[in-house]
């Protein structure tokens, strides 16, 4: 766990990484958030530098772990939870389970239990034919050209990062452990969806959803053979889902971001910072909000 930022501020901003990602993947927006408040990144058990754990785990285990880590670090709630992809699902579950501890939710292209239901039939059929176990079995001996392809993609997106942060992060993502962890953690996603669905509705907290609007290079690589028009249909369907989701709560909003799913916090860095700033302001007492607006 790494904590940075403004001392003695509340709420703290907590980043929940996407599946296959780790805390350091959010190094850039973590530092942007630290300009505004206390900001925290961490690695879930079984991933990155997190504690050893068998994967996959339940969302209850994941949210209990986060709550325990925050308490052990004496980081008091309430929190603004920033969840990307699978981390967005965990953030929602945390808010449902511990509503008094959450001041706001910022979800970046979040995983959602109704995602597939909104998608084109052709795309769903393609996904059903994907064998995750078969793909994971190839990670021990990835061809060098594949490794170099992904190394180049990461290097391009993280070009402005310090080498001491960038290079170990890229090495982790291309290691058998890093690759397997991402697949293993999300291998029970249908059970995670059922768990969150059964947990009940979100509490009445501000909800901002950042929705990516482009196909980034990472998506292009894993979508070879899928027509560009079909990928655009996925983006449009996702936007409809998020709009409906935001409309189902009292204070929900969707903001489009010109980035892809993997790169939403990289290419959309300013959008993430702005959304965090807005959630921090909305969590303050009325007189403080007025002072902030006057400034």
mmCIF file of N, CA, C and O in Angstrom, residues 182-284:
data_model
loop_
_atom_site.group_PDB
_atom_site.id
_atom_site.type_symbol
_atom_site.label_atom_id
_atom_site.label_comp_id
_atom_site.label_asym_id
_atom_site.label_seq_id
_atom_site.Cartn_x
_atom_site.Cartn_y
_atom_site.Cartn_z
ATOM 1 N N UNK A 182 -4.163 -12.069 -13.641
ATOM 2 C CA UNK A 182 -5.279 -11.345 -14.234
ATOM 3 C C UNK A 182 -6.395 -12.273 -14.676
ATOM 4 O O UNK A 182 -7.576 -12.013 -14.415
ATOM 5 N N UNK A 183 -6.042 -13.373 -15.338
ATOM 6 C CA UNK A 183 -7.047 -14.327 -15.787
ATOM 7 C C UNK A 183 -7.683 -15.051 -14.608
ATOM 8 O O UNK A 183 -8.904 -15.246 -14.566
ATOM 9 N N UNK A 184 -6.865 -15.453 -13.644
ATOM 10 C CA UNK A 184 -7.397 -16.207 -12.514
ATOM 11 C C UNK A 184 -8.342 -15.367 -11.665
ATOM 12 O O UNK A 184 -9.383 -15.860 -11.223
ATOM 13 N N UNK A 185 -7.977 -14.094 -11.434
ATOM 14 C CA UNK A 185 -8.807 -13.258 -10.574
ATOM 15 C C UNK A 185 -10.195 -13.065 -11.164
ATOM 16 O O UNK A 185 -11.189 -13.006 -10.429
ATOM 17 N N UNK A 186 -10.279 -12.969 -12.472
ATOM 18 C CA UNK A 186 -11.566 -12.714 -13.132
ATOM 19 C C UNK A 186 -12.260 -13.988 -13.602
ATOM 20 O O UNK A 186 -13.332 -13.916 -14.215
ATOM 21 N N UNK A 187 -11.690 -15.144 -13.283
ATOM 22 C CA UNK A 187 -12.252 -16.391 -13.806
ATOM 23 C C UNK A 187 -13.597 -16.744 -13.185
ATOM 24 O O UNK A 187 -14.324 -17.578 -13.718
ATOM 25 N N UNK A 188 -13.938 -16.127 -12.054
ATOM 26 C CA UNK A 188 -15.234 -16.377 -11.418
ATOM 27 C C UNK A 188 -16.151 -15.165 -11.538
ATOM 28 O O UNK A 188 -16.982 -14.909 -10.664
ATOM 29 N N UNK A 189 -15.995 -14.406 -12.631
ATOM 30 C CA UNK A 189 -16.706 -13.130 -12.738
ATOM 31 C C UNK A 189 -18.218 -13.299 -12.666
ATOM 32 O O UNK A 189 -18.916 -12.444 -12.099
ATOM 33 N N UNK A 190 -18.753 -14.404 -13.187
ATOM 34 C CA UNK A 190 -20.197 -14.600 -13.109
ATOM 35 C C UNK A 190 -20.640 -14.761 -11.652
ATOM 36 O O UNK A 190 -21.709 -14.266 -11.265
ATOM 37 N N UNK A 191 -19.830 -15.436 -10.850
ATOM 38 C CA UNK A 191 -20.143 -15.561 -9.427
ATOM 39 C C UNK A 191 -20.025 -14.203 -8.727
ATOM 40 O O UNK A 191 -20.823 -13.885 -7.839
ATOM 41 N N UNK A 192 -19.040 -13.400 -9.142
ATOM 42 C CA UNK A 192 -18.901 -12.056 -8.567
ATOM 43 C C UNK A 192 -20.125 -11.206 -8.902
ATOM 44 O O UNK A 192 -20.641 -10.478 -8.053
ATOM 45 N N UNK A 193 -20.598 -11.308 -10.144
ATOM 46 C CA UNK A 193 -21.798 -10.566 -10.544
ATOM 47 C C UNK A 193 -22.987 -10.970 -9.672
ATOM 48 O O UNK A 193 -23.751 -10.115 -9.198
ATOM 49 N N UNK A 194 -23.152 -12.272 -9.479
ATOM 50 C CA UNK A 194 -24.280 -12.753 -8.675
ATOM 51 C C UNK A 194 -24.164 -12.271 -7.233
ATOM 52 O O UNK A 194 -25.163 -11.902 -6.600
ATOM 53 N N UNK A 195 -22.942 -12.243 -6.726
ATOM 54 C CA UNK A 195 -22.706 -11.808 -5.352
ATOM 55 C C UNK A 195 -23.080 -10.340 -5.168
ATOM 56 O O UNK A 195 -23.748 -9.969 -4.195
ATOM 57 N N UNK A 196 -22.674 -9.500 -6.104
ATOM 58 C CA UNK A 196 -22.971 -8.073 -6.003
ATOM 59 C C UNK A 196 -24.461 -7.818 -6.233
ATOM 60 O O UNK A 196 -25.074 -6.998 -5.544
ATOM 61 N N UNK A 197 -25.052 -8.534 -7.175
ATOM 62 C CA UNK A 197 -26.479 -8.359 -7.438
ATOM 63 C C UNK A 197 -27.302 -8.696 -6.190
ATOM 64 O O UNK A 197 -28.268 -8.002 -5.861
ATOM 65 N N UNK A 198 -26.903 -9.758 -5.499
ATOM 66 C CA UNK A 198 -27.649 -10.193 -4.321
ATOM 67 C C UNK A 198 -27.433 -9.287 -3.118
ATOM 68 O O UNK A 198 -28.214 -9.339 -2.154
ATOM 69 N N UNK A 199 -26.385 -8.462 -3.164
ATOM 70 C CA UNK A 199 -26.047 -7.628 -2.002
ATOM 71 C C UNK A 199 -27.018 -6.472 -1.808
ATOM 72 O O UNK A 199 -27.094 -5.899 -0.724
ATOM 73 N N UNK A 200 -27.755 -6.101 -2.861
ATOM 74 C CA UNK A 200 -28.731 -5.030 -2.721
ATOM 75 C C UNK A 200 -28.331 -3.780 -3.471
ATOM 76 O O UNK A 200 -27.324 -3.745 -4.184
ATOM 77 N N UNK A 201 -29.123 -2.714 -3.326
ATOM 78 C CA UNK A 201 -28.876 -1.484 -4.084
ATOM 79 C C UNK A 201 -27.735 -0.659 -3.517
ATOM 80 O O UNK A 201 -27.337 -0.820 -2.352
ATOM 81 N N UNK A 202 -27.214 0.232 -4.357
ATOM 82 C CA UNK A 202 -26.200 1.177 -3.900
ATOM 83 C C UNK A 202 -26.802 2.147 -2.895
ATOM 84 O O UNK A 202 -27.984 2.515 -2.999
ATOM 85 N N UNK A 203 -25.992 2.609 -1.944
ATOM 86 C CA UNK A 203 -26.468 3.686 -1.075
ATOM 87 C C UNK A 203 -26.549 4.991 -1.859
ATOM 88 O O UNK A 203 -26.026 5.090 -2.973
ATOM 89 N N UNK A 204 -27.180 5.979 -1.281
ATOM 90 C CA UNK A 204 -27.318 7.281 -1.943
ATOM 91 C C UNK A 204 -26.035 8.077 -1.766
ATOM 92 O O UNK A 204 -25.894 8.887 -0.856
ATOM 93 N N UNK A 205 -25.070 7.804 -2.644
ATOM 94 C CA UNK A 205 -23.811 8.552 -2.682
ATOM 95 C C UNK A 205 -23.591 9.025 -4.111
ATOM 96 O O UNK A 205 -24.110 8.423 -5.062
ATOM 97 N N UNK A 206 -22.849 10.105 -4.306
ATOM 98 C CA UNK A 206 -22.552 10.543 -5.682
ATOM 99 C C UNK A 206 -21.833 9.449 -6.462
ATOM 100 O O UNK A 206 -20.909 8.818 -5.942
ATOM 101 N N UNK A 207 -22.276 9.224 -7.684
ATOM 102 C CA UNK A 207 -21.699 8.212 -8.559
ATOM 103 C C UNK A 207 -21.328 8.855 -9.880
ATOM 104 O O UNK A 207 -22.190 9.388 -10.584
ATOM 105 N N UNK A 208 -20.043 8.819 -10.227
ATOM 106 C CA UNK A 208 -19.568 9.278 -11.528
ATOM 107 C C UNK A 208 -19.005 8.076 -12.274
ATOM 108 O O UNK A 208 -18.197 7.322 -11.724
ATOM 109 N N UNK A 209 -19.418 7.914 -13.523
ATOM 110 C CA UNK A 209 -18.919 6.836 -14.371
ATOM 111 C C UNK A 209 -18.203 7.467 -15.550
ATOM 112 O O UNK A 209 -18.786 8.275 -16.281
ATOM 113 N N UNK A 210 -16.930 7.133 -15.730
ATOM 114 C CA UNK A 210 -16.195 7.554 -16.918
ATOM 115 C C UNK A 210 -16.239 6.409 -17.917
ATOM 116 O O UNK A 210 -15.829 5.286 -17.614
ATOM 117 N N UNK A 211 -16.753 6.700 -19.113
ATOM 118 C CA UNK A 211 -16.970 5.680 -20.138
ATOM 119 C C UNK A 211 -16.049 5.925 -21.327
ATOM 120 O O UNK A 211 -16.110 6.983 -21.962
ATOM 121 N N UNK A 212 -15.192 4.964 -21.629
ATOM 122 C CA UNK A 212 -14.258 5.121 -22.750
ATOM 123 C C UNK A 212 -15.007 5.084 -24.073
ATOM 124 O O UNK A 212 -16.007 4.374 -24.224
ATOM 125 N N UNK A 213 -14.504 5.840 -25.050
ATOM 126 C CA UNK A 213 -15.211 5.989 -26.322
ATOM 127 C C UNK A 213 -14.404 5.538 -27.534
ATOM 128 O O UNK A 213 -14.876 5.677 -28.664
ATOM 129 N N UNK A 214 -13.209 5.029 -27.319
ATOM 130 C CA UNK A 214 -12.381 4.623 -28.465
ATOM 131 C C UNK A 214 -11.837 3.214 -28.266
ATOM 132 O O UNK A 214 -11.869 2.660 -27.161
ATOM 133 N N UNK A 215 -11.325 2.649 -29.339
ATOM 134 C CA UNK A 215 -10.649 1.360 -29.310
ATOM 135 C C UNK A 215 -9.156 1.635 -29.212
ATOM 136 O O UNK A 215 -8.553 2.162 -30.154
ATOM 137 N N UNK A 216 -8.560 1.330 -28.066
ATOM 138 C CA UNK A 216 -7.136 1.615 -27.903
ATOM 139 C C UNK A 216 -6.294 0.461 -28.462
ATOM 140 O O UNK A 216 -6.833 -0.584 -28.860
ATOM 141 N N UNK A 217 -4.966 0.636 -28.540
ATOM 142 C CA UNK A 217 -4.127 -0.403 -29.136
ATOM 143 C C UNK A 217 -4.220 -1.759 -28.432
ATOM 144 O O UNK A 217 -4.097 -2.806 -29.081
ATOM 145 N N UNK A 218 -4.438 -1.762 -27.116
ATOM 146 C CA UNK A 218 -4.568 -3.035 -26.398
ATOM 147 C C UNK A 218 -5.825 -3.771 -26.866
ATOM 148 O O UNK A 218 -5.806 -4.988 -27.068
ATOM 149 N N UNK A 219 -6.914 -3.047 -27.022
ATOM 150 C CA UNK A 219 -8.160 -3.658 -27.494
ATOM 151 C C UNK A 219 -8.009 -4.154 -28.924
ATOM 152 O O UNK A 219 -8.534 -5.222 -29.274
ATOM 153 N N UNK A 220 -7.288 -3.411 -29.744
ATOM 154 C CA UNK A 220 -7.074 -3.828 -31.128
ATOM 155 C C UNK A 220 -6.375 -5.187 -31.182
ATOM 156 O O UNK A 220 -6.735 -6.050 -31.983
ATOM 157 N N UNK A 221 -5.377 -5.369 -30.311
ATOM 158 C CA UNK A 221 -4.605 -6.615 -30.337
ATOM 159 C C UNK A 221 -5.479 -7.809 -29.959
ATOM 160 O O UNK A 221 -5.442 -8.853 -30.613
ATOM 161 N N UNK A 222 -6.275 -7.660 -28.903
ATOM 162 C CA UNK A 222 -7.081 -8.794 -28.435
ATOM 163 C C UNK A 222 -8.372 -8.960 -29.248
ATOM 164 O O UNK A 222 -9.091 -9.935 -29.040
ATOM 165 N N UNK A 223 -8.642 -8.024 -30.153
ATOM 166 C CA UNK A 223 -9.882 -8.081 -30.936
ATOM 167 C C UNK A 223 -9.624 -8.367 -32.406
ATOM 168 O O UNK A 223 -10.481 -8.088 -33.258
ATOM 169 N N UNK A 224 -8.463 -8.905 -32.720
ATOM 170 C CA UNK A 224 -8.160 -9.200 -34.119
ATOM 171 C C UNK A 224 -9.205 -10.150 -34.690
ATOM 172 O O UNK A 224 -9.558 -11.155 -34.070
ATOM 173 N N UNK A 225 -9.704 -9.805 -35.858
ATOM 174 C CA UNK A 225 -10.728 -10.614 -36.501
ATOM 175 C C UNK A 225 -12.136 -10.133 -36.234
ATOM 176 O O UNK A 225 -13.088 -10.600 -36.876
ATOM 177 N N UNK A 226 -12.296 -9.202 -35.277
ATOM 178 C CA UNK A 226 -13.617 -8.641 -34.991
ATOM 179 C C UNK A 226 -13.781 -7.365 -35.803
ATOM 180 O O UNK A 226 -12.928 -6.478 -35.731
ATOM 181 N N UNK A 227 -14.820 -7.243 -36.577
ATOM 182 C CA UNK A 227 -15.006 -6.046 -37.416
ATOM 183 C C UNK A 227 -15.021 -4.767 -36.576
ATOM 184 O O UNK A 227 -15.548 -4.748 -35.459
ATOM 185 N N UNK A 228 -14.457 -3.722 -37.130
ATOM 186 C CA UNK A 228 -14.406 -2.433 -36.436
ATOM 187 C C UNK A 228 -15.803 -1.938 -36.076
ATOM 188 O O UNK A 228 -16.020 -1.365 -35.004
ATOM 189 N N UNK A 229 -16.759 -2.176 -36.976
ATOM 190 C CA UNK A 229 -18.137 -1.736 -36.711
ATOM 191 C C UNK A 229 -18.716 -2.422 -35.488
ATOM 192 O O UNK A 229 -19.480 -1.822 -34.718
ATOM 193 N N UNK A 230 -18.346 -3.682 -35.284
ATOM 194 C CA UNK A 230 -18.849 -4.421 -34.126
ATOM 195 C C UNK A 230 -18.220 -3.900 -32.830
ATOM 196 O O UNK A 230 -18.896 -3.813 -31.798
ATOM 197 N N UNK A 231 -16.955 -3.512 -32.888
ATOM 198 C CA UNK A 231 -16.306 -2.919 -31.717
ATOM 199 C C UNK A 231 -16.952 -1.575 -31.373
ATOM 200 O O UNK A 231 -17.093 -1.225 -30.198
ATOM 201 N N UNK A 232 -17.353 -0.826 -32.398
ATOM 202 C CA UNK A 232 -18.042 0.436 -32.148
ATOM 203 C C UNK A 232 -19.414 0.199 -31.531
ATOM 204 O O UNK A 232 -19.851 0.946 -30.661
ATOM 205 N N UNK A 233 -20.077 -0.870 -31.972
ATOM 206 C CA UNK A 233 -21.369 -1.225 -31.367
ATOM 207 C C UNK A 233 -21.198 -1.539 -29.886
ATOM 208 O O UNK A 233 -22.072 -1.214 -29.070
ATOM 209 N N UNK A 234 -20.084 -2.189 -29.536
ATOM 210 C CA UNK A 234 -19.827 -2.486 -28.123
ATOM 211 C C UNK A 234 -19.709 -1.196 -27.321
ATOM 212 O O UNK A 234 -20.270 -1.072 -26.220
ATOM 213 N N UNK A 235 -18.986 -0.216 -27.857
ATOM 214 C CA UNK A 235 -18.815 1.063 -27.160
ATOM 215 C C UNK A 235 -20.169 1.748 -26.957
ATOM 216 O O UNK A 235 -20.464 2.265 -25.871
ATOM 217 N N UNK A 236 -20.992 1.724 -27.993
ATOM 218 C CA UNK A 236 -22.305 2.370 -27.900
ATOM 219 C C UNK A 236 -23.219 1.636 -26.912
ATOM 220 O O UNK A 236 -23.956 2.267 -26.138
ATOM 221 N N UNK A 237 -23.153 0.300 -26.916
ATOM 222 C CA UNK A 237 -23.965 -0.483 -25.984
ATOM 223 C C UNK A 237 -23.512 -0.249 -24.539
ATOM 224 O O UNK A 237 -24.335 -0.140 -23.622
ATOM 225 N N UNK A 238 -22.209 -0.165 -24.368
ATOM 226 C CA UNK A 238 -21.663 0.105 -23.028
ATOM 227 C C UNK A 238 -22.135 1.456 -22.521
ATOM 228 O O UNK A 238 -22.507 1.600 -21.340
ATOM 229 N N UNK A 239 -22.155 2.439 -23.401
ATOM 230 C CA UNK A 239 -22.623 3.766 -23.013
ATOM 231 C C UNK A 239 -24.083 3.733 -22.572
ATOM 232 O O UNK A 239 -24.470 4.390 -21.590
ATOM 233 N N UNK A 240 -24.903 2.954 -23.286
ATOM 234 C CA UNK A 240 -26.312 2.818 -22.895
ATOM 235 C C UNK A 240 -26.440 2.170 -21.516
ATOM 236 O O UNK A 240 -27.259 2.589 -20.684
ATOM 237 N N UNK A 241 -25.647 1.132 -21.284
ATOM 238 C CA UNK A 241 -25.665 0.473 -19.977
ATOM 239 C C UNK A 241 -25.309 1.451 -18.869
ATOM 240 O O UNK A 241 -26.015 1.545 -17.847
ATOM 241 N N UNK A 242 -24.211 2.184 -19.044
ATOM 242 C CA UNK A 242 -23.773 3.099 -18.000
ATOM 243 C C UNK A 242 -24.779 4.230 -17.781
ATOM 244 O O UNK A 242 -24.985 4.675 -16.648
ATOM 245 N N UNK A 243 -25.402 4.680 -18.867
ATOM 246 C CA UNK A 243 -26.422 5.723 -18.739
ATOM 247 C C UNK A 243 -27.609 5.215 -17.927
ATOM 248 O O UNK A 243 -28.127 5.920 -17.041
ATOM 249 N N UNK A 244 -28.029 3.988 -18.192
ATOM 250 C CA UNK A 244 -29.132 3.401 -17.428
ATOM 251 C C UNK A 244 -28.730 3.183 -15.976
ATOM 252 O O UNK A 244 -29.527 3.422 -15.049
ATOM 253 N N UNK A 245 -27.519 2.721 -15.763
ATOM 254 C CA UNK A 245 -27.025 2.488 -14.407
ATOM 255 C C UNK A 245 -26.985 3.797 -13.624
ATOM 256 O O UNK A 245 -27.487 3.889 -12.493
ATOM 257 N N UNK A 246 -26.405 4.837 -14.215
ATOM 258 C CA UNK A 246 -26.333 6.134 -13.540
ATOM 259 C C UNK A 246 -27.728 6.680 -13.259
ATOM 260 O O UNK A 246 -27.974 7.306 -12.222
ATOM 261 N N UNK A 247 -28.664 6.429 -14.176
ATOM 262 C CA UNK A 247 -30.026 6.911 -13.996
ATOM 263 C C UNK A 247 -30.812 6.164 -12.939
ATOM 264 O O UNK A 247 -31.879 6.617 -12.525
ATOM 265 N N UNK A 248 -30.269 5.028 -12.484
ATOM 266 C CA UNK A 248 -30.975 4.223 -11.485
ATOM 267 C C UNK A 248 -30.706 4.678 -10.059
ATOM 268 O O UNK A 248 -31.302 4.145 -9.120
ATOM 269 N N UNK A 249 -29.784 5.645 -9.894
ATOM 270 C CA UNK A 249 -29.450 6.151 -8.561
ATOM 271 C C UNK A 249 -29.708 7.655 -8.534
ATOM 272 O O UNK A 249 -29.733 8.318 -9.578
ATOM 273 N N UNK A 250 -29.916 8.222 -7.346
ATOM 274 C CA UNK A 250 -30.295 9.647 -7.274
ATOM 275 C C UNK A 250 -29.246 10.611 -7.811
ATOM 276 O O UNK A 250 -29.591 11.665 -8.355
ATOM 277 N N UNK A 251 -27.972 10.267 -7.642
ATOM 278 C CA UNK A 251 -26.918 11.225 -8.003
ATOM 279 C C UNK A 251 -25.884 10.582 -8.921
ATOM 280 O O UNK A 251 -24.683 10.595 -8.645
ATOM 281 N N UNK A 252 -26.359 10.023 -10.018
ATOM 282 C CA UNK A 252 -25.469 9.369 -10.969
ATOM 283 C C UNK A 252 -25.221 10.210 -12.200
ATOM 284 O O UNK A 252 -26.086 10.975 -12.635
ATOM 285 N N UNK A 253 -24.039 10.077 -12.772
ATOM 286 C CA UNK A 253 -23.675 10.825 -13.977
ATOM 287 C C UNK A 253 -22.647 10.031 -14.775
ATOM 288 O O UNK A 253 -21.756 9.390 -14.200
ATOM 289 N N UNK A 254 -22.768 10.086 -16.102
ATOM 290 C CA UNK A 254 -21.797 9.453 -16.999
ATOM 291 C C UNK A 254 -21.052 10.538 -17.755
ATOM 292 O O UNK A 254 -21.660 11.487 -18.256
ATOM 293 N N UNK A 255 -19.717 10.379 -17.852
ATOM 294 C CA UNK A 255 -18.895 11.310 -18.611
ATOM 295 C C UNK A 255 -18.069 10.522 -19.631
ATOM 296 O O UNK A 255 -17.321 9.622 -19.253
ATOM 297 N N UNK A 256 -18.197 10.833 -20.915
ATOM 298 C CA UNK A 256 -17.381 10.140 -21.912
ATOM 299 C C UNK A 256 -15.919 10.581 -21.837
ATOM 300 O O UNK A 256 -15.631 11.739 -21.533
ATOM 301 N N UNK A 257 -15.030 9.648 -22.118
ATOM 302 C CA UNK A 257 -13.599 9.929 -22.116
ATOM 303 C C UNK A 257 -12.993 9.370 -23.401
ATOM 304 O O UNK A 257 -13.213 8.194 -23.735
ATOM 305 N N UNK A 258 -12.241 10.196 -24.101
ATOM 306 C CA UNK A 258 -11.628 9.765 -25.359
ATOM 307 C C UNK A 258 -10.390 8.930 -25.056
ATOM 308 O O UNK A 258 -9.259 9.406 -25.052
ATOM 309 N N UNK A 259 -10.635 7.672 -24.779
ATOM 310 C CA UNK A 259 -9.592 6.708 -24.446
ATOM 311 C C UNK A 259 -10.202 5.329 -24.606
ATOM 312 O O UNK A 259 -11.399 5.191 -24.871
ATOM 313 N N UNK A 260 -9.369 4.293 -24.459
ATOM 314 C CA UNK A 260 -9.865 2.929 -24.499
ATOM 315 C C UNK A 260 -10.016 2.368 -23.096
ATOM 316 O O UNK A 260 -9.700 3.028 -22.100
ATOM 317 N N UNK A 261 -10.482 1.134 -23.023
ATOM 318 C CA UNK A 261 -10.745 0.524 -21.718
ATOM 319 C C UNK A 261 -9.480 0.422 -20.867
ATOM 320 O O UNK A 261 -9.480 0.777 -19.695
ATOM 321 N N UNK A 262 -8.403 -0.058 -21.454
ATOM 322 C CA UNK A 262 -7.157 -0.229 -20.705
ATOM 323 C C UNK A 262 -6.515 1.115 -20.394
ATOM 324 O O UNK A 262 -5.903 1.298 -19.326
ATOM 325 N N UNK A 263 -6.661 2.076 -21.292
ATOM 326 C CA UNK A 263 -5.925 3.343 -21.184
ATOM 327 C C UNK A 263 -6.764 4.496 -20.649
ATOM 328 O O UNK A 263 -6.340 5.647 -20.705
ATOM 329 N N UNK A 264 -7.934 4.209 -20.088
ATOM 330 C CA UNK A 264 -8.835 5.289 -19.691
ATOM 331 C C UNK A 264 -8.218 6.205 -18.637
ATOM 332 O O UNK A 264 -8.420 7.418 -18.654
ATOM 333 N N UNK A 265 -7.432 5.657 -17.727
ATOM 334 C CA UNK A 265 -6.813 6.484 -16.678
ATOM 335 C C UNK A 265 -5.491 7.084 -17.139
ATOM 336 O O UNK A 265 -4.933 7.956 -16.465
ATOM 337 N N UNK A 266 -4.992 6.634 -18.277
ATOM 338 C CA UNK A 266 -3.739 7.158 -18.829
ATOM 339 C C UNK A 266 -4.038 8.310 -19.786
ATOM 340 O O UNK A 266 -3.581 9.436 -19.587
ATOM 341 N N UNK A 267 -4.821 8.031 -20.810
ATOM 342 C CA UNK A 267 -5.193 9.072 -21.766
ATOM 343 C C UNK A 267 -6.267 10.012 -21.205
ATOM 344 O O UNK A 267 -6.424 11.128 -21.698
ATOM 345 N N UNK A 268 -6.980 9.537 -20.198
ATOM 346 C CA UNK A 268 -8.016 10.354 -19.573
ATOM 347 C C UNK A 268 -7.617 10.855 -18.198
ATOM 348 O O UNK A 268 -8.483 11.065 -17.331
ATOM 349 N N UNK A 269 -6.326 11.095 -18.007
ATOM 350 C CA UNK A 269 -5.813 11.499 -16.694
ATOM 351 C C UNK A 269 -6.531 12.724 -16.140
ATOM 352 O O UNK A 269 -6.926 12.762 -14.963
ATOM 353 N N UNK A 270 -6.707 13.756 -16.961
ATOM 354 C CA UNK A 270 -7.337 14.983 -16.472
ATOM 355 C C UNK A 270 -8.801 14.743 -16.131
ATOM 356 O O UNK A 270 -9.314 15.296 -15.150
ATOM 357 N N UNK A 271 -9.471 13.915 -16.910
ATOM 358 C CA UNK A 271 -10.871 13.610 -16.632
ATOM 359 C C UNK A 271 -11.008 12.896 -15.293
ATOM 360 O O UNK A 271 -11.962 13.146 -14.533
ATOM 361 N N UNK A 272 -10.060 12.014 -14.978
ATOM 362 C CA UNK A 272 -10.085 11.317 -13.693
ATOM 363 C C UNK A 272 -9.854 12.306 -12.558
ATOM 364 O O UNK A 272 -10.575 12.297 -11.545
ATOM 365 N N UNK A 273 -8.863 13.175 -12.718
ATOM 366 C CA UNK A 273 -8.594 14.169 -11.673
ATOM 367 C C UNK A 273 -9.802 15.077 -11.452
ATOM 368 O O UNK A 273 -10.178 15.355 -10.307
ATOM 369 N N UNK A 274 -10.420 15.535 -12.536
ATOM 370 C CA UNK A 274 -11.570 16.420 -12.410
ATOM 371 C C UNK A 274 -12.719 15.729 -11.690
ATOM 372 O O UNK A 274 -13.415 16.342 -10.864
ATOM 373 N N UNK A 275 -12.944 14.468 -12.019
ATOM 374 C CA UNK A 275 -14.036 13.727 -11.391
ATOM 375 C C UNK A 275 -13.776 13.535 -9.902
ATOM 376 O O UNK A 275 -14.692 13.657 -9.074
ATOM 377 N N UNK A 276 -12.524 13.231 -9.550
ATOM 378 C CA UNK A 276 -12.180 13.094 -8.132
ATOM 379 C C UNK A 276 -12.409 14.419 -7.411
ATOM 380 O O UNK A 276 -12.990 14.455 -6.310
ATOM 381 N N UNK A 277 -11.989 15.519 -8.024
ATOM 382 C CA UNK A 277 -12.177 16.840 -7.414
ATOM 383 C C UNK A 277 -13.656 17.123 -7.183
ATOM 384 O O UNK A 277 -14.053 17.636 -6.124
ATOM 385 N N UNK A 278 -14.489 16.771 -8.155
ATOM 386 C CA UNK A 278 -15.925 17.012 -8.017
ATOM 387 C C UNK A 278 -16.523 16.179 -6.888
ATOM 388 O O UNK A 278 -17.386 16.656 -6.128
ATOM 389 N N UNK A 279 -16.085 14.932 -6.765
ATOM 390 C CA UNK A 279 -16.607 14.081 -5.698
ATOM 391 C C UNK A 279 -16.137 14.557 -4.328
ATOM 392 O O UNK A 279 -16.895 14.492 -3.347
ATOM 393 N N UNK A 280 -14.912 15.050 -4.253
ATOM 394 C CA UNK A 280 -14.421 15.590 -2.982
ATOM 395 C C UNK A 280 -15.229 16.815 -2.571
ATOM 396 O O UNK A 280 -15.580 16.978 -1.399
ATOM 397 N N UNK A 281 -15.530 17.678 -3.529
ATOM 398 C CA UNK A 281 -16.330 18.868 -3.224
ATOM 399 C C UNK A 281 -17.734 18.465 -2.778
ATOM 400 O O UNK A 281 -18.272 18.996 -1.803
ATOM 401 N N UNK A 282 -18.328 17.498 -3.469
ATOM 402 C CA UNK A 282 -19.704 17.099 -3.145
ATOM 403 C C UNK A 282 -19.815 16.461 -1.772
ATOM 404 O O UNK A 282 -20.898 16.429 -1.181
ATOM 405 N N UNK A 283 -18.687 15.960 -1.255
ATOM 406 C CA UNK A 283 -18.705 15.305 0.061
ATOM 407 C C UNK A 283 -18.574 16.287 1.214
ATOM 408 O O UNK A 283 -18.740 15.901 2.374
ATOM 409 N N UNK A 284 -18.276 17.552 0.907
ATOM 410 C CA UNK A 284 -18.045 18.539 1.953
ATOM 411 C C UNK A 284 -19.365 19.161 2.425
ATOM 412 O O UNK A 284 -20.350 19.184 1.703
#
